[in-house]
GROMACS .gro file of C-alpha atoms in nm:
model
  438
    1MET     CA    1   1.923  12.883  15.643
    2ARG     CA    2   2.192  12.658  15.736
    3LEU     CA    3   2.371  12.676  16.078
    4PHE     CA    4   2.732  12.662  16.147
    5ARG     CA    5   2.824  12.317  16.289
    6ALA     CA    6   3.095  12.290  16.556
    7PRO     CA    7   3.339  12.000  16.507
    8PRO     CA    8   3.276  11.702  16.723
    9ILE     CA    9   3.402  11.721  17.078
   10SER     CA   10   3.590  11.401  17.025
   11HIS     CA   11   3.812  11.557  16.774
   12ALA     CA   12   3.953  11.811  17.037
   13PRO     CA   13   4.134  11.547  17.244
   14ALA     CA   14   4.288  11.398  16.932
   15LEU     CA   15   4.449  11.711  16.865
   16GLN     CA   16   4.570  11.770  17.215
   17GLN     CA   17   4.726  11.438  17.261
   18PRO     CA   18   5.047  11.448  17.074
   19ARG     CA   19   5.141  11.770  17.231
   20ARG     CA   20   5.130  11.613  17.562
   21GLY     CA   21   5.339  11.325  17.448
   22GLY     CA   22   5.625  11.546  17.303
   23VAL     CA   23   5.639  11.743  17.600
   24LEU     CA   24   5.705  11.379  17.774
   25ARG     CA   25   5.949  11.271  17.551
   26MET     CA   26   6.173  11.598  17.604
   27ALA     CA   27   6.138  11.547  17.958
   28ASN     CA   28   6.297  11.200  17.949
   29ARG     CA   29   6.576  11.307  17.685
   30MET     CA   30   6.680  11.575  17.928
   31SER     CA   31   6.689  11.337  18.221
   32ALA     CA   32   6.889  11.085  18.026
   33GLU     CA   33   7.134  11.345  17.900
   34THR     CA   34   7.192  11.455  18.273
   35VAL     CA   35   7.277  11.109  18.359
   36GLY     CA   36   7.533  11.078  18.089
   37ASP     CA   37   7.704  11.412  18.182
   38ARG     CA   38   7.738  11.249  18.532
   39ARG     CA   39   7.887  10.941  18.390
   40HIS     CA   40   8.143  11.128  18.184
   41ARG     CA   41   8.220  11.352  18.499
   42LEU     CA   42   8.272  11.042  18.678
   43ALA     CA   43   8.513  10.871  18.424
   44ALA     CA   44   8.704  11.206  18.411
   45ILE     CA   45   8.771  11.184  18.794
   46VAL     CA   46   8.885  10.831  18.787
   47CYS     CA   47   9.114  10.903  18.500
   48LEU     CA   48   9.267  11.179  18.687
   49LEU     CA   49   9.316  10.996  18.982
   50GLY     CA   50   9.504  10.731  18.807
   51SER     CA   51   9.723  10.966  18.615
   52LEU     CA   52   9.825  11.104  18.979
   53TRP     CA   53   9.885  10.747  19.095
   54LEU     CA   54  10.099  10.648  18.793
   55THR     CA   55  10.305  10.988  18.847
   56GLY     CA   56  10.372  10.864  19.203
   57CYS     CA   57  10.475  10.540  19.077
   58SER     CA   58  10.711  10.681  18.833
   59THR     CA   59  10.858  10.913  19.095
   60GLY     CA   60  10.927  10.630  19.313
   61LEU     CA   61  11.098  10.408  19.065
   62LEU     CA   62  11.327  10.707  18.968
   63GLY     CA   63  11.435  10.702  19.337
   64MET     CA   64  11.549  10.346  19.321
   65PRO     CA   65  11.903  10.285  19.283
   66GLY     CA   66  11.873  10.091  18.951
   67ALA     CA   67  11.686  10.381  18.816
   68ALA     CA   68  11.958  10.615  18.940
   69LEU     CA   69  12.232  10.433  18.764
   70PHE     CA   70  11.987  10.423  18.455
   71SER     CA   71  11.957  10.787  18.448
   72GLU     CA   72  12.337  10.846  18.512
   73ARG     CA   73  12.418  10.603  18.235
   74LEU     CA   74  12.200  10.819  18.003
   75ALA     CA   75  12.344  11.159  18.131
   76ASP     CA   76  12.717  11.038  18.156
   77LYS     CA   77  12.957  11.272  18.004
   78SER     CA   78  13.327  11.263  18.023
   79SER     CA   79  13.514  11.551  18.192
   80ALA     CA   80  13.705  11.628  17.881
   81GLU     CA   81  13.375  11.667  17.664
   82LYS     CA   82  13.229  11.895  17.955
   83SER     CA   83  13.514  12.115  17.980
   84GLU     CA   84  13.495  12.136  17.581
   85ASP     CA   85  13.123  12.242  17.606
   86ALA     CA   86  13.230  12.484  17.866
   87LYS     CA   87  13.504  12.635  17.658
   88LYS     CA   88  13.260  12.664  17.346
   89ALA     CA   89  13.017  12.814  17.566
   90GLY     CA   90  13.238  13.063  17.701
   91LYS     CA   91  13.371  13.132  17.346
   92SER     CA   92  13.032  13.210  17.197
   93LEU     CA   93  12.969  13.429  17.501
   94ARG     CA   94  13.266  13.634  17.441
   95ARG     CA   95  13.220  13.661  17.067
   96LYS     CA   96  12.861  13.803  17.160
   97LYS     CA   97  13.004  14.042  17.390
   98GLU     CA   98  13.251  14.159  17.124
   99GLU     CA   99  12.970  14.199  16.885
  100ASP     CA  100  12.761  14.399  17.137
  101ASN     CA  101  13.055  14.610  17.213
  102ASP     CA  102  13.103  14.653  16.828
  103PHE     CA  103  12.747  14.776  16.749
  104GLY     CA  104  12.746  15.075  16.574
  105SER     CA  105  13.150  15.081  16.507
  106ARG     CA  106  13.172  14.747  16.297
  107VAL     CA  107  13.213  14.819  15.943
  108GLU     CA  108  13.088  14.599  15.660
  109THR     CA  109  13.339  14.627  15.391
  110PRO     CA  110  13.256  14.490  15.027
  111LEU     CA  111  13.529  14.259  14.925
  112LEU     CA  112  13.627  14.167  14.546
  113SER     CA  113  13.498  13.813  14.615
  114GLU     CA  114  13.139  13.965  14.581
  115TYR     CA  115  13.233  14.117  14.238
  116ILE     CA  116  13.462  13.887  14.069
  117GLY     CA  117  13.533  13.533  13.944
  118MET     CA  118  13.864  13.391  13.844
  119GLN     CA  119  13.969  13.226  13.503
  120GLY     CA  120  14.271  13.104  13.356
  121ASP     CA  121  14.429  12.902  13.635
  122GLY     CA  122  14.435  12.560  13.489
  123LEU     CA  123  14.708  12.382  13.263
  124VAL     CA  124  14.715  12.416  12.898
  125THR     CA  125  14.826  12.101  12.722
  126LEU     CA  126  15.094  12.180  12.445
  127LYS     CA  127  15.189  11.909  12.184
  128GLY     CA  128  15.436  11.895  11.896
  129VAL     CA  129  15.581  11.616  11.685
  130GLY     CA  130  15.970  11.609  11.708
  131LEU     CA  131  16.268  11.401  11.596
  132VAL     CA  132  16.554  11.238  11.853
  133THR     CA  133  16.888  11.182  11.731
  134GLY     CA  134  17.193  10.991  11.889
  135LEU     CA  135  17.030  10.683  11.943
  136ASN     CA  136  17.314  10.464  11.846
  137GLY     CA  137  17.124  10.201  11.637
  138GLN     CA  138  16.816  10.193  11.872
  139GLY     CA  139  16.595  10.412  11.641
  140GLY     CA  140  16.408  10.338  11.330
  141ASP     CA  141  16.185  10.422  11.027
  142PRO     CA  142  15.818  10.571  11.137
  143ALA     CA  143  15.543  10.421  10.968
  144PRO     CA  144  15.332  10.636  10.755
  145SER     CA  145  15.099  10.827  10.940
  146GLY     CA  146  14.967  11.185  10.998
  147LEU     CA  147  15.258  11.233  11.249
  148ARG     CA  148  15.504  11.150  10.986
  149THR     CA  149  15.366  11.394  10.741
  150GLN     CA  150  15.346  11.671  11.000
  151LEU     CA  151  15.698  11.609  11.083
  152GLN     CA  152  15.813  11.600  10.734
  153ASN     CA  153  15.620  11.931  10.665
  154GLU     CA  154  15.816  12.082  10.974
  155MET     CA  155  16.154  11.994  10.818
  156ALA     CA  156  16.068  12.106  10.506
  157ARG     CA  157  15.973  12.434  10.656
  158ARG     CA  158  16.330  12.447  10.830
  159GLY     CA  159  16.472  12.385  10.487
  160VAL     CA  160  16.595  12.023  10.561
  161LYS     CA  161  16.676  11.824  10.266
  162ASP     CA  162  16.629  11.451  10.207
  163ALA     CA  163  16.398  11.407  10.505
  164ASN     CA  164  16.307  11.039  10.413
  165ARG     CA  165  16.686  10.935  10.464
  166ILE     CA  166  16.700  11.089  10.812
  167LEU     CA  167  16.408  10.954  10.920
  168SER     CA  168  16.473  10.589  10.808
  169SER     CA  169  16.828  10.608  10.979
  170PRO     CA  170  16.842  10.374  11.281
  171ASP     CA  171  16.999  10.660  11.483
  172THR     CA  172  16.680  10.875  11.463
  173ALA     CA  173  16.333  10.820  11.587
  174MET     CA  174  15.996  11.040  11.551
  175VAL     CA  175  15.836  11.128  11.901
  176VAL     CA  176  15.555  11.311  12.032
  177VAL     CA  177  15.648  11.591  12.268
  178ILE     CA  178  15.404  11.685  12.557
  179ALA     CA  179  15.414  11.953  12.782
  180TYR     CA  180  15.176  12.175  13.034
  181LEU     CA  181  15.204  12.545  13.019
  182PRO     CA  182  15.214  12.665  13.353
  183THR     CA  183  14.946  12.917  13.500
  184MET     CA  184  15.073  13.280  13.504
  185CYS     CA  185  15.363  13.143  13.312
  186ARG     CA  186  15.600  13.447  13.172
  187LYS     CA  187  15.780  13.471  12.830
  188GLY     CA  188  16.110  13.304  12.854
  189GLN     CA  189  16.024  13.061  13.135
  190LYS     CA  190  16.104  12.703  13.139
  191PHE     CA  191  15.938  12.409  13.219
  192ASP     CA  192  15.949  12.043  13.196
  193VAL     CA  193  15.847  11.821  12.878
  194ARG     CA  194  15.755  11.457  12.843
  195VAL     CA  195  15.870  11.277  12.520
  196VAL     CA  196  15.716  10.945  12.414
  197LEU     CA  197  15.730  10.714  12.105
  198PRO     CA  198  15.436  10.671  11.906
  199PRO     CA  199  15.223  10.348  11.943
  200ASP     CA  200  15.348  10.199  11.606
  201ALA     CA  201  15.705  10.331  11.636
  202ARG     CA  202  15.975  10.085  11.525
  203ALA     CA  203  16.249  10.261  11.777
  204LYS     CA  204  16.340  10.061  12.077
  205SER     CA  205  16.488  10.298  12.303
  206LEU     CA  206  16.533  10.671  12.369
  207LYS     CA  207  16.815  10.637  12.608
  208GLY     CA  208  17.091  10.894  12.515
  209GLY     CA  209  16.882  11.087  12.287
  210TRP     CA  210  16.869  11.443  12.181
  211LEU     CA  211  16.528  11.639  12.104
  212LEU     CA  212  16.592  11.882  11.800
  213GLU     CA  213  16.408  12.194  11.858
  214THR     CA  214  16.031  12.131  11.829
  215ARG     CA  215  15.745  12.396  11.842
  216LEU     CA  216  15.468  12.317  12.068
  217PHE     CA  217  15.091  12.412  11.999
  218GLU     CA  218  14.783  12.410  12.238
  219GLU     CA  219  14.586  12.102  12.146
  220HIS     CA  220  14.197  12.143  12.115
  221GLU     CA  221  13.886  11.965  11.986
  222ILE     CA  222  13.674  12.054  11.655
  223ASN     CA  223  13.390  11.842  11.572
  224ASN     CA  224  13.537  11.556  11.804
  225GLN     CA  225  13.872  11.561  11.641
  226VAL     CA  226  14.183  11.675  11.812
  227SER     CA  227  14.381  11.930  11.626
  228LEU     CA  228  14.652  12.194  11.716
  229ARG     CA  229  14.608  12.575  11.702
  230PRO     CA  230  14.841  12.764  11.482
  231GLN     CA  231  14.976  12.980  11.756
  232GLU     CA  232  15.337  12.874  11.882
  233TYR     CA  233  15.337  12.871  12.251
  234ALA     CA  234  15.665  12.736  12.325
  235VAL     CA  235  15.970  12.546  12.192
  236ALA     CA  236  16.123  12.251  12.343
  237GLY     CA  237  16.464  12.050  12.280
  238GLY     CA  238  16.751  11.896  12.495
  239ALA     CA  239  16.878  11.560  12.634
  240ILE     CA  240  16.632  11.324  12.708
  241LEU     CA  241  16.638  11.144  13.079
  242THR     CA  242  16.487  10.804  13.052
  243GLY     CA  243  16.435  10.542  13.330
  244LEU     CA  244  16.723  10.302  13.399
  245GLY     CA  245  16.561  10.002  13.257
  246VAL     CA  246  16.604   9.765  13.528
  247GLU     CA  247  16.259   9.600  13.583
  248GLU     CA  248  16.255   9.226  13.614
  249VAL     CA  249  15.971   9.223  13.360
  250ARG     CA  250  16.103   9.273  13.011
  251GLY     CA  251  15.806   9.444  12.874
  252GLU     CA  252  15.819   9.705  13.172
  253ARG     CA  253  16.190   9.736  13.110
  254GLN     CA  254  16.144   9.823  12.750
  255ALA     CA  255  15.854  10.053  12.845
  256GLU     CA  256  16.078  10.278  13.058
  257LEU     CA  257  16.319  10.337  12.779
  258MET     CA  258  16.058  10.422  12.530
  259ALA     CA  259  15.967  10.748  12.705
  260GLY     CA  260  16.158  11.028  12.882
  261THR     CA  261  16.152  11.359  13.036
  262ILE     CA  262  16.359  11.698  12.954
  263PRO     CA  263  16.371  11.908  13.297
  264GLY     CA  264  16.306  12.247  13.168
  265GLY     CA  265  16.319  12.152  12.824
  266ALA     CA  266  16.055  12.402  12.710
  267ILE     CA  267  16.083  12.765  12.691
  268SER     CA  268  15.749  12.985  12.693
  269LYS     CA  269  15.688  13.223  12.415
  270ILE     CA  270  15.411  13.408  12.542
  271ASP     CA  271  15.286  13.581  12.885
  272ARG     CA  272  14.992  13.385  13.019
  273ASP     CA  273  14.790  13.592  13.247
  274LEU     CA  274  14.506  13.519  13.485
  275ARG     CA  275  14.144  13.653  13.394
  276ILE     CA  276  13.946  13.845  13.629
  277MET     CA  277  13.582  13.829  13.505
  278LEU     CA  278  13.319  14.045  13.677
  279LEU     CA  279  13.025  13.880  13.760
  280SER     CA  280  12.730  13.943  13.524
  281GLU     CA  281  12.527  14.175  13.751
  282LYS     CA  282  12.847  14.393  13.844
  283ARG     CA  283  12.964  14.433  13.517
  284GLY     CA  284  13.041  14.789  13.382
  285ILE     CA  285  13.352  14.977  13.289
  286ARG     CA  286  13.353  15.170  13.611
  287ASN     CA  287  13.352  14.872  13.811
  288ALA     CA  288  13.641  14.713  13.618
  289GLN     CA  289  13.841  15.017  13.668
  290ARG     CA  290  13.768  14.994  14.028
  291VAL     CA  291  13.857  14.638  14.061
  292ALA     CA  292  14.193  14.703  13.883
  293GLU     CA  293  14.276  14.994  14.100
  294ALA     CA  294  14.197  14.804  14.414
  295VAL     CA  295  14.434  14.527  14.301
  296SER     CA  296  14.708  14.749  14.192
  297SER     CA  297  14.711  14.952  14.510
  298ARG     CA  298  14.821  14.623  14.680
  299PHE     CA  299  15.025  14.433  14.415
  300HIS     CA  300  15.257  14.576  14.155
  301LYS     CA  301  15.608  14.527  14.020
  302TYR     CA  302  15.893  14.714  13.871
  303ASN     CA  303  16.018  14.678  13.497
  304LYS     CA  304  16.404  14.727  13.406
  305TYR     CA  305  16.386  15.096  13.416
  306ASN     CA  306  16.274  15.076  13.805
  307GLU     CA  307  15.928  15.186  13.714
  308LYS     CA  308  15.633  15.080  13.899
  309ILE     CA  309  15.377  14.867  13.684
  310SER     CA  310  15.023  14.747  13.785
  311CYS     CA  311  14.965  14.391  13.811
  312ALA     CA  312  14.596  14.434  13.718
  313GLU     CA  313  14.463  14.596  13.403
  314ALA     CA  314  14.101  14.661  13.292
  315GLN     CA  315  14.049  14.544  12.938
  316THR     CA  316  13.673  14.549  12.903
  317ASP     CA  317  13.359  14.609  13.130
  318ALA     CA  318  13.376  14.253  13.225
  319LEU     CA  319  13.763  14.155  13.205
  320VAL     CA  320  14.063  14.254  13.390
  321THR     CA  321  14.399  14.089  13.319
  322LEU     CA  322  14.616  13.991  13.616
  323GLN     CA  323  14.980  13.944  13.626
  324ALA     CA  324  15.147  13.714  13.890
  325HIS     CA  325  15.317  13.880  14.163
  326ASP     CA  326  15.677  13.747  14.231
  327ARG     CA  327  15.608  13.613  14.593
  328TYR     CA  328  15.295  13.421  14.496
  329ARG     CA  329  15.431  13.259  14.179
  330ASN     CA  330  15.454  12.896  14.321
  331ASN     CA  331  15.138  12.953  14.508
  332ILE     CA  332  14.854  13.056  14.268
  333PRO     CA  333  14.561  12.952  14.457
  334ARG     CA  334  14.698  13.190  14.761
  335TYR     CA  335  14.731  13.444  14.519
  336GLN     CA  336  14.378  13.435  14.432
  337ALA     CA  337  14.241  13.400  14.773
  338VAL     CA  338  14.427  13.707  14.870
  339ILE     CA  339  14.289  13.898  14.544
  340ARG     CA  340  13.957  13.787  14.663
  341SER     CA  341  13.969  13.936  15.027
  342ILE     CA  342  14.106  14.269  14.904
  343ALA     CA  343  13.853  14.564  14.975
  344LEU     CA  344  13.695  14.723  14.675
  345LYS     CA  345  13.681  15.053  14.837
  346GLU     CA  346  13.723  15.204  15.204
  347SER     CA  347  13.831  15.502  15.378
  348ASP     CA  348  14.131  15.512  15.622
  349VAL     CA  349  13.921  15.514  15.928
  350SER     CA  350  13.716  15.211  15.785
  351ARG     CA  351  14.017  14.996  15.726
  352ARG     CA  352  14.144  15.094  16.058
  353MET     CA  353  13.829  15.007  16.242
  354ARG     CA  354  13.843  14.667  16.014
  355MET     CA  355  14.168  14.606  16.116
  356GLU     CA  356  14.095  14.610  16.484
  357SER     CA  357  13.804  14.349  16.413
  358LEU     CA  358  14.019  14.133  16.218
  359ALA     CA  359  14.298  14.128  16.504
  360ARG     CA  360  14.019  13.988  16.732
  361ASP     CA  361  13.891  13.731  16.464
  362VAL     CA  362  14.256  13.608  16.367
  363MET     CA  363  14.311  13.489  16.745
  364ASP     CA  364  14.001  13.257  16.690
  365PRO     CA  365  14.107  12.911  16.560
  366GLU     CA  366  13.754  12.871  16.349
  367ARG     CA  367  13.821  13.227  16.174
  368CYS     CA  368  14.205  13.282  16.182
  369GLN     CA  369  14.237  13.171  15.815
  370SER     CA  370  13.985  13.409  15.673
  371ALA     CA  371  14.102  13.682  15.910
  372ALA     CA  372  14.482  13.627  15.817
  373LEU     CA  373  14.398  13.653  15.439
  374GLN     CA  374  14.222  13.995  15.485
  375LEU     CA  375  14.511  14.124  15.688
  376GLU     CA  376  14.751  13.999  15.435
  377ALA     CA  377  14.556  14.181  15.165
  378ILE     CA  378  14.570  14.507  15.339
  379GLY     CA  379  14.940  14.485  15.337
  380GLU     CA  380  15.212  14.580  15.561
  381ASP     CA  381  14.986  14.801  15.779
  382ALA     CA  382  14.863  14.489  15.912
  383ALA     CA  383  15.170  14.307  15.996
  384PRO     CA  384  15.155  14.421  16.358
  385PHE     CA  385  14.843  14.232  16.431
  386LEU     CA  386  14.970  13.922  16.277
  387ARG     CA  387  15.278  13.938  16.485
  388ASP     CA  388  15.043  13.956  16.807
  389ALA     CA  389  14.869  13.631  16.692
  390LEU     CA  390  15.213  13.455  16.703
  391LYS     CA  391  15.176  13.449  17.061
  392SER     CA  392  14.872  13.267  17.063
  393ASP     CA  393  14.838  12.916  17.234
  394ASN     CA  394  14.669  12.760  16.949
  395PHE     CA  395  14.908  12.646  16.655
  396GLU     CA  396  14.667  12.688  16.383
  397VAL     CA  397  14.655  13.050  16.479
  398ARG     CA  398  15.032  13.095  16.494
  399PHE     CA  399  15.076  12.901  16.145
  400ALA     CA  400  14.792  13.114  15.993
  401ALA     CA  401  14.974  13.452  16.103
  402ALA     CA  402  15.311  13.305  16.008
  403GLN     CA  403  15.198  13.223  15.662
  404SER     CA  404  15.058  13.571  15.596
  405LEU     CA  405  15.375  13.731  15.735
  406ALA     CA  406  15.592  13.546  15.514
  407TYR     CA  407  15.405  13.661  15.199
  408LEU     CA  408  15.431  14.007  15.356
  409GLY     CA  409  15.795  13.956  15.343
  410ASP     CA  410  15.845  13.955  15.719
  411PRO     CA  411  16.061  13.660  15.873
  412THR     CA  412  15.912  13.684  16.215
  413GLY     CA  413  15.723  13.370  16.205
  414VAL     CA  414  15.989  13.158  16.049
  415SER     CA  415  16.013  12.948  16.371
  416VAL     CA  416  15.655  12.849  16.344
  417LEU     CA  417  15.687  12.752  15.978
  418LYS     CA  418  15.985  12.557  16.064
  419GLU     CA  419  15.785  12.370  16.339
  420ALA     CA  420  15.523  12.302  16.101
  421ALA     CA  421  15.725  12.186  15.821
  422THR     CA  422  15.884  11.940  16.097
  423ASN     CA  423  15.625  11.797  16.311
  424GLN     CA  424  15.297  11.916  16.138
  425PRO     CA  425  15.236  11.685  15.816
  426ALA     CA  426  14.903  11.851  15.743
  427PHE     CA  427  15.093  12.200  15.708
  428ARG     CA  428  15.428  12.078  15.568
  429VAL     CA  429  15.380  12.177  15.191
  430TYR     CA  430  15.236  12.513  15.281
  431ALA     CA  431  15.507  12.569  15.515
  432LEU     CA  432  15.789  12.505  15.293
  433VAL     CA  433  15.620  12.691  15.006
  434ALA     CA  434  15.600  13.016  15.257
  435LEU     CA  435  15.957  12.961  15.354
  436SER     CA  436  16.082  12.971  14.991
  437VAL     CA  437  15.944  13.322  14.946
  438ILE     CA  438  16.109  13.479  15.248
   0.00000   0.00000   0.00000
């Protein structure tokens, strides 16, 4: 029988020795960490004391005369700038109070500018080929070209016989006639014409010449080639007004005589209207009719039978045609701006509330232009608010009100417009145009 043998006693200490050493090492580590924490605390205290010392030094430096002068130099502002800042602050405060007072009563009315865009307000280039007579030997036979062929065809259309003999006469010359059809031109309206000799012309001068009746067509491009549309837009003719030909350089003197102008020499054969296009997300026959009704309620004309005619008419779900009002014929951009400022639809109560709000806005130089346009778009009911704005101390406010009153047919602001035309070059053109409609 084998007996169990206990392990040697010498092995037991070998098992316990590492455990005793681990405890000692842990104690040493804790002691080292404690010392490190103390060092970190001491460093933080030193940094805090140093920052306090630096703060005190900087405070003392700011109290020195040189630092005081430096700080004053940094914060220096003129009295005018300070007063201007105070005015702006007071104005913004008053505006905020007005907005607070209007809370719950201010009406947001949709304007036509949110629904429409304008087209057809650019110039249309018209061209034609004509014959000038009465040149007293300064003319010449034109060289063979497409222009000569076009003129011969036109002469044949009118029944002119022996066209080549007429073209070869020294008293005649072939010319290119150029004109620009004005925006919102009416049938029978006259406009200026430019007459020039072709580059290869043998004629020397157009002085004293007379342009025979010439048809004018719109110029456009097809496949990078210039051509004329078959529709006849206007006819031109009359006495040609050239330069005096007094330039010192012979070439410049001759160039003055090779081109001329016929003031009012063209007569329109069509009515050219503006086009109001509804935005893509607003298109619809109902919206087009609402836009036409809103414009026609503000702008209308009378025919020869004294019947009221609407200036706007809905054509499709996206197109409304617009005729020119007589008062805005010489200022189409303002006519468009007033159209955009018309309310699409609002009740009498809403209009009254909006006019009261605009009456405050028109007294503000920053908002007077927009407010005056909206009051002008409302019509004669808004004239009293514009008259009140004539009493403002700000000239820009007075001018905006006087200009809108002029287009409403009210002469109350004539003195302001006269002052602008006389003493304010920036407003002179607009003042003269406004005076022309009163």
